[in-house]
């Protein structure tokens, strides 16, 4: 027998409500209590202490590598993450939107997560652009392999013939007009 009380594991329910015993509550408290990290270890290095760890370095896309975008540019600082959950944001279900910077023309529809967003014939946006933290071109060769195999170079899919077999007339997604 132990003198330590048995603590229940956090409940991870589908709604992820922000009350004790759920992931929303855990995420809010974790970011709130670690807000000092923003000053002690600013930028990516602070986030990488937990997300997803110091070796993975998941933010590997063109947005970071070519434009210097860091976690806080989309997600906010630790206190912002915590207070957004306190205000009702649901972690993993209510996430930053590309349209915040790229406008509705180049971003996902309001109320739709990037990972679920579709366009141009109901194709997932990630099919041409890749996952949220690995937007083409990525610093990791393995991320770029699919585009190199399909169109002969890394970067966002721009060779219309890959899917259409020909270069269709008129503009494509986001008003893109391919050069012949």
PDB file of C-alpha atoms in Angstrom, residues 19-88:
ATOM      1  CA  UNK A  19     -12.105  21.560 -17.378  1.00  0.00           C
ATOM      2  CA  UNK A  20      -9.925  19.498 -15.037  1.00  0.00           C
ATOM      3  CA  UNK A  21      -9.397  15.994 -16.332  1.00  0.00           C
ATOM      4  CA  UNK A  22      -9.355  16.823 -20.052  1.00  0.00           C
ATOM      5  CA  UNK A  23      -6.663  17.643 -22.584  1.00  0.00           C
ATOM      6  CA  UNK A  24      -7.984  21.204 -23.013  1.00  0.00           C
ATOM      7  CA  UNK A  25      -7.472  21.843 -19.344  1.00  0.00           C
ATOM      8  CA  UNK A  26      -4.040  20.208 -19.503  1.00  0.00           C
ATOM      9  CA  UNK A  27      -2.955  22.254 -22.533  1.00  0.00           C
ATOM     10  CA  UNK A  28      -4.180  25.490 -20.983  1.00  0.00           C
ATOM     11  CA  UNK A  29      -2.418  24.863 -17.679  1.00  0.00           C
ATOM     12  CA  UNK A  30       0.782  23.628 -19.327  1.00  0.00           C
ATOM     13  CA  UNK A  31       1.113  26.765 -21.487  1.00  0.00           C
ATOM     14  CA  UNK A  32       0.017  29.068 -18.672  1.00  0.00           C
ATOM     15  CA  UNK A  33       2.489  27.682 -16.109  1.00  0.00           C
ATOM     16  CA  UNK A  34       5.355  27.672 -18.623  1.00  0.00           C
ATOM     17  CA  UNK A  35       4.865  31.212 -19.959  1.00  0.00           C
ATOM     18  CA  UNK A  36       8.301  32.108 -18.538  1.00  0.00           C
ATOM     19  CA  UNK A  37       9.826  29.994 -21.338  1.00  0.00           C
ATOM     20  CA  UNK A  38       8.992  32.769 -23.842  1.00  0.00           C
ATOM     21  CA  UNK A  39      11.555  35.010 -22.147  1.00  0.00           C
ATOM     22  CA  UNK A  40      14.044  32.338 -21.058  1.00  0.00           C
ATOM     23  CA  UNK A  41      14.185  30.436 -24.357  1.00  0.00           C
ATOM     24  CA  UNK A  42      12.534  32.534 -27.082  1.00  0.00           C
ATOM     25  CA  UNK A  43      11.381  31.368 -30.497  1.00  0.00           C
ATOM     26  CA  UNK A  44      11.536  27.844 -31.840  1.00  0.00           C
ATOM     27  CA  UNK A  45      13.999  26.643 -29.209  1.00  0.00           C
ATOM     28  CA  UNK A  46      11.433  27.206 -26.453  1.00  0.00           C
ATOM     29  CA  UNK A  47       8.639  25.437 -28.327  1.00  0.00           C
ATOM     30  CA  UNK A  48      10.941  22.539 -29.208  1.00  0.00           C
ATOM     31  CA  UNK A  49      11.459  21.797 -25.517  1.00  0.00           C
ATOM     32  CA  UNK A  50       8.066  20.070 -25.730  1.00  0.00           C
ATOM     33  CA  UNK A  51       6.684  20.209 -29.291  1.00  0.00           C
ATOM     34  CA  UNK A  52       7.506  17.528 -30.448  1.00  0.00           C
ATOM     35  CA  UNK A  53      10.910  17.445 -28.844  1.00  0.00           C
ATOM     36  CA  UNK A  54      14.402  18.830 -29.432  1.00  0.00           C
ATOM     37  CA  UNK A  55      15.420  16.256 -32.063  1.00  0.00           C
ATOM     38  CA  UNK A  56      12.389  16.297 -34.356  1.00  0.00           C
ATOM     39  CA  UNK A  57      12.310  20.038 -35.153  1.00  0.00           C
ATOM     40  CA  UNK A  58       8.994  19.755 -36.969  1.00  0.00           C
ATOM     41  CA  UNK A  59       8.751  23.308 -38.371  1.00  0.00           C
ATOM     42  CA  UNK A  60      10.736  22.535 -41.500  1.00  0.00           C
ATOM     43  CA  UNK A  61       8.829  24.188 -44.305  1.00  0.00           C
ATOM     44  CA  UNK A  62       9.336  27.092 -46.677  1.00  0.00           C
ATOM     45  CA  UNK A  63       7.472  29.412 -44.313  1.00  0.00           C
ATOM     46  CA  UNK A  64      10.229  28.952 -41.704  1.00  0.00           C
ATOM     47  CA  UNK A  65      13.233  28.286 -43.911  1.00  0.00           C
ATOM     48  CA  UNK A  66      12.611  31.037 -46.498  1.00  0.00           C
ATOM     49  CA  UNK A  67      10.435  33.562 -44.656  1.00  0.00           C
ATOM     50  CA  UNK A  68      11.474  33.190 -40.998  1.00  0.00           C
ATOM     51  CA  UNK A  69       8.011  32.287 -39.682  1.00  0.00           C
ATOM     52  CA  UNK A  70       8.206  30.728 -36.211  1.00  0.00           C
ATOM     53  CA  UNK A  71       5.622  29.017 -34.008  1.00  0.00           C
ATOM     54  CA  UNK A  72       4.584  32.235 -32.265  1.00  0.00           C
ATOM     55  CA  UNK A  73       3.743  33.933 -35.582  1.00  0.00           C
ATOM     56  CA  UNK A  74       0.791  31.565 -36.033  1.00  0.00           C
ATOM     57  CA  UNK A  75       0.058  30.187 -32.562  1.00  0.00           C
ATOM     58  CA  UNK A  76       1.014  33.173 -30.381  1.00  0.00           C
ATOM     59  CA  UNK A  77       3.144  33.056 -27.248  1.00  0.00           C
ATOM     60  CA  UNK A  78       2.565  30.734 -24.285  1.00  0.00           C
ATOM     61  CA  UNK A  79       0.161  33.105 -22.547  1.00  0.00           C
ATOM     62  CA  UNK A  80      -1.805  33.628 -25.769  1.00  0.00           C
ATOM     63  CA  UNK A  81      -2.191  29.879 -26.204  1.00  0.00           C
ATOM     64  CA  UNK A  82      -3.364  29.505 -22.588  1.00  0.00           C
ATOM     65  CA  UNK A  83      -5.773  32.454 -22.670  1.00  0.00           C
ATOM     66  CA  UNK A  84      -7.254  31.358 -26.019  1.00  0.00           C
ATOM     67  CA  UNK A  85      -8.163  28.009 -24.450  1.00  0.00           C
ATOM     68  CA  UNK A  86      -9.557  29.807 -21.403  1.00  0.00           C
ATOM     69  CA  UNK A  87     -11.702  31.847 -23.832  1.00  0.00           C
ATOM     70  CA  UNK A  88     -13.094  28.708 -25.453  1.00  0.00           C
TER      71      UNK A  88
END
